[in-house]
Tab-separated table of C-alpha atoms in Angstrom:
chain	number	residue	atom	x	y	z
A	1	ALA	CA	152.014	49.175	214.428
A	2	GLN	CA	152.418	46.777	217.374
A	3	SER	CA	151.107	43.424	216.256
A	4	VAL	CA	151.399	39.558	217.041
A	5	SER	CA	151.661	37.589	213.866
A	6	GLN	CA	150.565	34.114	213.214
A	7	HIS	CA	151.130	32.586	209.830
A	8	ASN	CA	149.698	29.812	208.014
A	9	HIS	CA	146.019	30.137	209.346
A	10	HIS	CA	145.102	26.691	207.941
A	11	VAL	CA	146.959	23.709	208.742
A	12	ILE	CA	145.704	20.136	207.991
A	13	LEU	CA	148.074	17.299	209.118
A	14	SER	CA	147.777	13.769	209.600
A	15	GLU	CA	147.796	11.858	213.265
A	16	ALA	CA	151.283	11.512	214.326
A	17	ALA	CA	152.789	13.902	212.305
A	18	SER	CA	154.746	17.110	213.987
A	19	LEU	CA	153.331	20.457	214.273
A	20	GLU	CA	154.930	23.896	214.622
A	21	LEU	CA	153.134	27.147	214.669
A	22	GLY	CA	154.846	30.366	214.185
A	23	CYS	CA	154.379	33.571	216.203
A	24	ASN	CA	156.177	36.799	216.084
A	25	TYR	CA	155.507	40.011	217.788
A	26	SER	CA	156.330	43.519	217.320
A	27	TYR	CA	156.655	44.802	220.884
A	28	GLY	CA	160.163	46.188	222.192
A	29	GLY	CA	159.516	45.830	225.842
A	30	THR	CA	159.092	43.274	228.260
A	31	VAL	CA	156.614	40.659	227.503
A	32	ASN	CA	154.692	37.689	228.711
A	33	LEU	CA	153.895	35.217	226.060
A	34	PHE	CA	151.024	32.683	225.932
A	35	TRP	CA	149.350	30.155	223.684
A	36	TYR	CA	145.701	29.686	224.006
A	37	VAL	CA	143.681	26.654	222.324
A	38	GLN	CA	139.896	26.946	221.525
A	39	TYR	CA	138.494	23.254	220.659
A	40	PRO	CA	135.339	23.342	218.512
A	41	GLY	CA	132.720	24.849	220.403
A	42	GLN	CA	134.661	25.595	223.270
A	43	HIS	CA	136.228	28.481	225.080
A	44	LEU	CA	139.905	29.561	225.264
A	45	GLN	CA	142.195	27.586	227.474
A	46	LEU	CA	145.752	28.258	228.239
A	47	LEU	CA	148.131	25.987	226.801
A	48	LEU	CA	151.486	27.276	227.961
A	49	LYS	CA	153.017	30.522	229.225
A	50	TYR	CA	156.342	32.401	229.534
A	51	PHE	CA	157.122	34.677	232.213
A	52	SER	CA	160.872	34.756	232.268
A	53	GLY	CA	163.712	32.098	232.801
A	54	ASP	CA	164.125	29.135	230.732
A	55	PRO	CA	163.235	30.169	227.393
A	56	LEU	CA	161.710	26.461	226.625
A	57	VAL	CA	158.422	26.027	228.272
A	58	LYS	CA	156.205	22.784	228.448
A	59	GLY	CA	152.638	22.796	228.444
A	60	ILE	CA	149.653	20.739	229.030
A	61	LYS	CA	148.915	17.776	226.420
A	62	GLY	CA	152.672	17.798	225.123
A	63	PHE	CA	153.100	21.174	223.649
A	64	GLU	CA	156.233	23.161	224.240
A	65	ALA	CA	157.335	26.634	223.129
A	66	GLU	CA	160.378	28.393	222.754
A	67	PHE	CA	161.121	32.059	223.553
A	68	ILE	CA	163.755	33.511	221.054
A	69	LYS	CA	163.968	37.099	222.205
A	70	SER	CA	166.460	38.064	219.433
A	71	LYS	CA	163.850	36.892	216.783
A	72	PHE	CA	160.521	38.147	218.844
A	73	SER	CA	159.253	34.923	218.298
A	74	PHE	CA	157.202	32.210	220.496
A	75	ASN	CA	156.716	29.200	218.300
A	76	LEU	CA	154.859	26.341	219.494
A	77	ARG	CA	155.703	22.833	218.801
A	78	LYS	CA	154.363	19.007	219.473
A	79	PRO	CA	156.302	16.309	218.066
A	80	SER	CA	153.514	14.153	217.602
A	81	VAL	CA	149.991	15.007	216.986
A	82	GLN	CA	146.539	13.483	217.782
A	83	TRP	CA	142.994	13.922	216.103
A	84	SER	CA	141.969	15.481	219.733
A	85	ASP	CA	144.526	18.672	218.613
A	86	THR	CA	142.123	19.734	216.214
A	87	ALA	CA	141.412	23.392	217.329
A	88	GLU	CA	142.237	26.976	216.821
A	89	TYR	CA	145.640	28.106	218.446
A	90	PHE	CA	145.951	31.664	219.665
A	91	CYS	CA	149.282	33.217	220.216
A	92	ALA	CA	149.039	35.878	222.661
A	93	VAL	CA	151.327	38.746	224.271
A	94	LEU	CA	150.976	40.759	227.116
A	95	LEU	CA	152.863	43.892	227.664
A	96	TYR	CA	154.813	44.507	230.753
A	97	GLY	CA	152.902	47.409	232.657
A	98	ASN	CA	149.640	46.948	230.331
A	99	ASN	CA	146.906	44.516	231.342
A	100	ARG	CA	145.882	43.614	227.355
A	101	LEU	CA	146.367	40.368	225.860
A	102	ALA	CA	147.061	41.241	222.187
A	103	PHE	CA	146.228	38.119	220.097
A	104	GLY	CA	147.308	36.939	216.837
A	105	LYS	CA	144.741	35.838	214.112
A	106	GLY	CA	145.123	32.222	215.299
A	107	ASN	CA	145.925	28.965	213.303
A	108	GLN	CA	143.325	26.814	212.639
A	109	VAL	CA	144.653	22.818	212.920
A	110	VAL	CA	142.999	20.286	211.531
A	111	VAL	CA	144.384	16.640	212.303
A	112	ILE	CA	142.980	13.806	210.052
A	113	PRO	CA	142.916	10.447	211.586
B	1	ASP	CA	136.337	24.976	233.833
B	2	SER	CA	138.200	28.436	234.270
B	3	GLY	CA	136.155	29.354	237.000
B	4	VAL	CA	134.668	32.584	234.867
B	5	THR	CA	130.742	32.373	234.174
B	6	GLN	CA	128.945	33.989	231.476
B	7	THR	CA	125.452	34.614	230.914
B	8	PRO	CA	123.229	34.293	228.566
B	9	LYS	CA	125.651	31.614	226.414
B	10	HIS	CA	123.407	32.723	223.032
B	11	LEU	CA	121.612	35.596	222.290
B	12	ILE	CA	119.739	36.518	219.302
B	13	THR	CA	118.413	40.073	218.740
B	14	ALA	CA	117.633	42.593	215.740
B	15	THR	CA	119.576	45.645	214.597
B	16	GLY	CA	119.110	48.683	216.892
B	17	GLN	CA	118.223	46.955	220.307
B	18	ARG	CA	120.270	46.843	223.080
B	19	VAL	CA	121.495	43.821	225.234
B	20	THR	CA	123.628	43.379	228.536
B	21	LEU	CA	126.011	40.470	229.046
B	22	ARG	CA	127.413	39.436	232.081
B	23	CYS	CA	130.455	38.030	233.455
B	24	SER	CA	131.155	36.408	236.951
B	25	PRO	CA	134.928	36.324	237.555
B	26	ARG	CA	136.957	33.841	239.311
B	27	SER	CA	136.891	33.748	243.067
B	28	GLY	CA	139.463	35.945	244.273
B	29	ASP	CA	140.155	37.889	240.890
B	30	LEU	CA	139.662	41.735	240.978
B	31	SER	CA	140.444	42.137	237.204
B	32	VAL	CA	137.711	41.306	234.450
B	33	TYR	CA	138.608	41.877	230.926
B	34	TRP	CA	135.951	41.851	228.089
B	35	TYR	CA	137.362	40.411	224.404
B	36	GLN	CA	135.397	40.462	221.004
B	37	GLN	CA	136.171	37.498	218.464
B	38	SER	CA	134.878	37.857	215.150
B	39	LEU	CA	135.644	36.309	211.971
B	40	ASP	CA	137.359	39.464	210.078
B	41	GLN	CA	138.718	41.004	213.532
B	42	GLY	CA	139.917	38.074	215.543
B	43	LEU	CA	140.306	38.291	219.088
B	44	GLN	CA	139.901	41.933	220.258
B	45	PHE	CA	140.632	43.715	223.446
B	46	LEU	CA	137.581	45.792	224.405
B	47	ILE	CA	138.115	47.004	227.858
B	48	GLN	CA	139.259	45.947	231.321
B	49	TYR	CA	138.094	46.632	234.783
B	50	TYR	CA	140.190	46.245	238.119
B	51	ASN	CA	138.092	46.434	241.441
B	52	GLY	CA	135.306	48.551	240.091
B	53	GLU	CA	137.669	51.053	238.056
B	54	GLU	CA	138.190	51.280	234.367
B	55	ARG	CA	141.561	50.511	233.768
B	56	ALA	CA	142.343	50.350	230.231
B	57	LYS	CA	140.329	50.649	226.866
B	58	GLY	CA	140.811	48.764	223.444
B	59	ASN	CA	138.967	48.813	220.701
B	60	ILE	CA	135.562	49.525	221.874
B	61	LEU	CA	132.817	51.288	220.077
B	62	GLU	CA	131.063	54.336	221.396
B	63	ARG	CA	128.090	51.989	221.307
B	64	PHE	CA	129.289	49.689	223.816
B	65	SER	CA	129.930	50.329	227.763
B	66	ALA	CA	130.589	48.373	230.565
B	67	GLN	CA	130.991	48.315	234.402
B	68	GLN	CA	132.340	46.380	237.350
B	69	PHE	CA	129.974	46.115	240.274
B	70	PRO	CA	131.089	45.891	243.872
B	71	ASP	CA	130.606	41.902	243.905
B	72	LEU	CA	132.870	42.359	241.067
B	73	HIS	CA	130.832	40.754	238.379
B	74	SER	CA	130.945	42.874	235.105
B	75	GLU	CA	128.181	43.747	232.518
B	76	LEU	CA	128.958	44.516	229.033
B	77	ASN	CA	126.086	46.674	227.531
B	78	LEU	CA	125.893	46.780	223.672
B	79	SER	CA	123.354	49.437	222.236
B	80	SER	CA	122.157	50.494	218.507
B	81	LEU	CA	123.140	46.961	217.597
B	82	GLU	CA	124.264	46.375	214.049
B	83	LEU	CA	124.806	43.339	211.728
B	84	GLY	CA	128.634	43.739	212.446
B	85	ASP	CA	128.159	43.408	216.192
B	86	SER	CA	127.627	39.790	215.978
B	87	ALA	CA	130.342	37.769	217.464
B	88	LEU	CA	131.469	35.885	220.334
B	89	TYR	CA	132.039	37.872	223.339
B	90	PHE	CA	134.646	36.420	225.799
B	91	CYS	CA	135.076	37.824	229.639
B	92	ALA	CA	138.499	36.886	231.171
B	93	SER	CA	139.756	37.760	234.857
B	94	SER	CA	142.897	37.721	236.619
B	95	VAL	CA	144.166	38.032	240.051
B	96	ALA	CA	145.399	41.868	239.606
B	97	PRO	CA	147.117	44.161	237.418
B	98	PRO	CA	151.155	43.565	236.897
B	99	LEU	CA	153.218	45.226	239.542
B	100	THR	CA	155.169	48.195	238.369
B	101	SER	CA	158.337	46.742	239.809
B	102	VAL	CA	158.178	42.945	239.371
B	103	VAL	CA	156.047	40.477	237.194
B	104	LYS	CA	155.088	37.691	239.166
B	105	ALA	CA	154.124	34.466	237.623
B	106	GLY	CA	150.563	33.843	237.883
B	107	TYR	CA	149.118	37.382	238.035
B	108	ASN	CA	149.144	38.330	234.461
B	109	GLU	CA	147.428	35.000	233.558
B	110	GLN	CA	143.810	35.704	232.278
B	111	PHE	CA	141.293	32.898	232.677
B	112	PHE	CA	138.471	32.952	229.934
B	113	GLY	CA	134.689	32.482	230.361
B	114	PRO	CA	132.798	30.260	227.862
B	115	GLY	CA	131.724	33.232	225.995
B	116	THR	CA	128.094	34.752	224.586
B	117	ARG	CA	127.527	34.210	221.350
B	118	LEU	CA	125.649	37.253	219.809
B	119	THR	CA	123.610	37.235	216.737
B	120	VAL	CA	122.169	40.429	215.330
B	121	LEU	CA	119.554	39.874	212.680
């Protein structure tokens, strides 16, 4: 079945540590890829997106993600996290020609000051 | 602020009841999407409307229905509520559905509202 996988649902790290969240999808066609963030008590906000072109995309708040087509992956990275990065992070895939976003289960990230 | 508004913010009701959730898309957006976020299922796509017409259906129960009105706001109707319907319901909007021949940056981006937290007791 087509799916979006995010591993390590709970991540706890200290401030200044580096963060990498994995995202793999199983769709074979052209896809648009997104990372959304949900801060405690807030709605989903777009961190970054990939449509085409340079597979390394930069988003807000120092986040970046790399699309590796051969690995069906779109991993999110941040070199040095802050306490304010505590949130839930969702990878999402939008199939070309389809309007529905398919979300992964999310990664709950807790940054300890 | 994404520009997408949802009301009410919180809703508490009893099993068997019927509720209506409302969503106003960003100005200029023709597509409205509904998603359900629950602890066990995660974020699930329910249904999409484009310019008043249903365009795509996801994991939406038969007890649930939606519509999009001429002014482009949308309502999600949940009936015969069960305990398991307790969840956060998000609405999102985008400019238009993807074009068949060219994917244009920005067209596929969905902007999410703040959500309605439904608690069924």
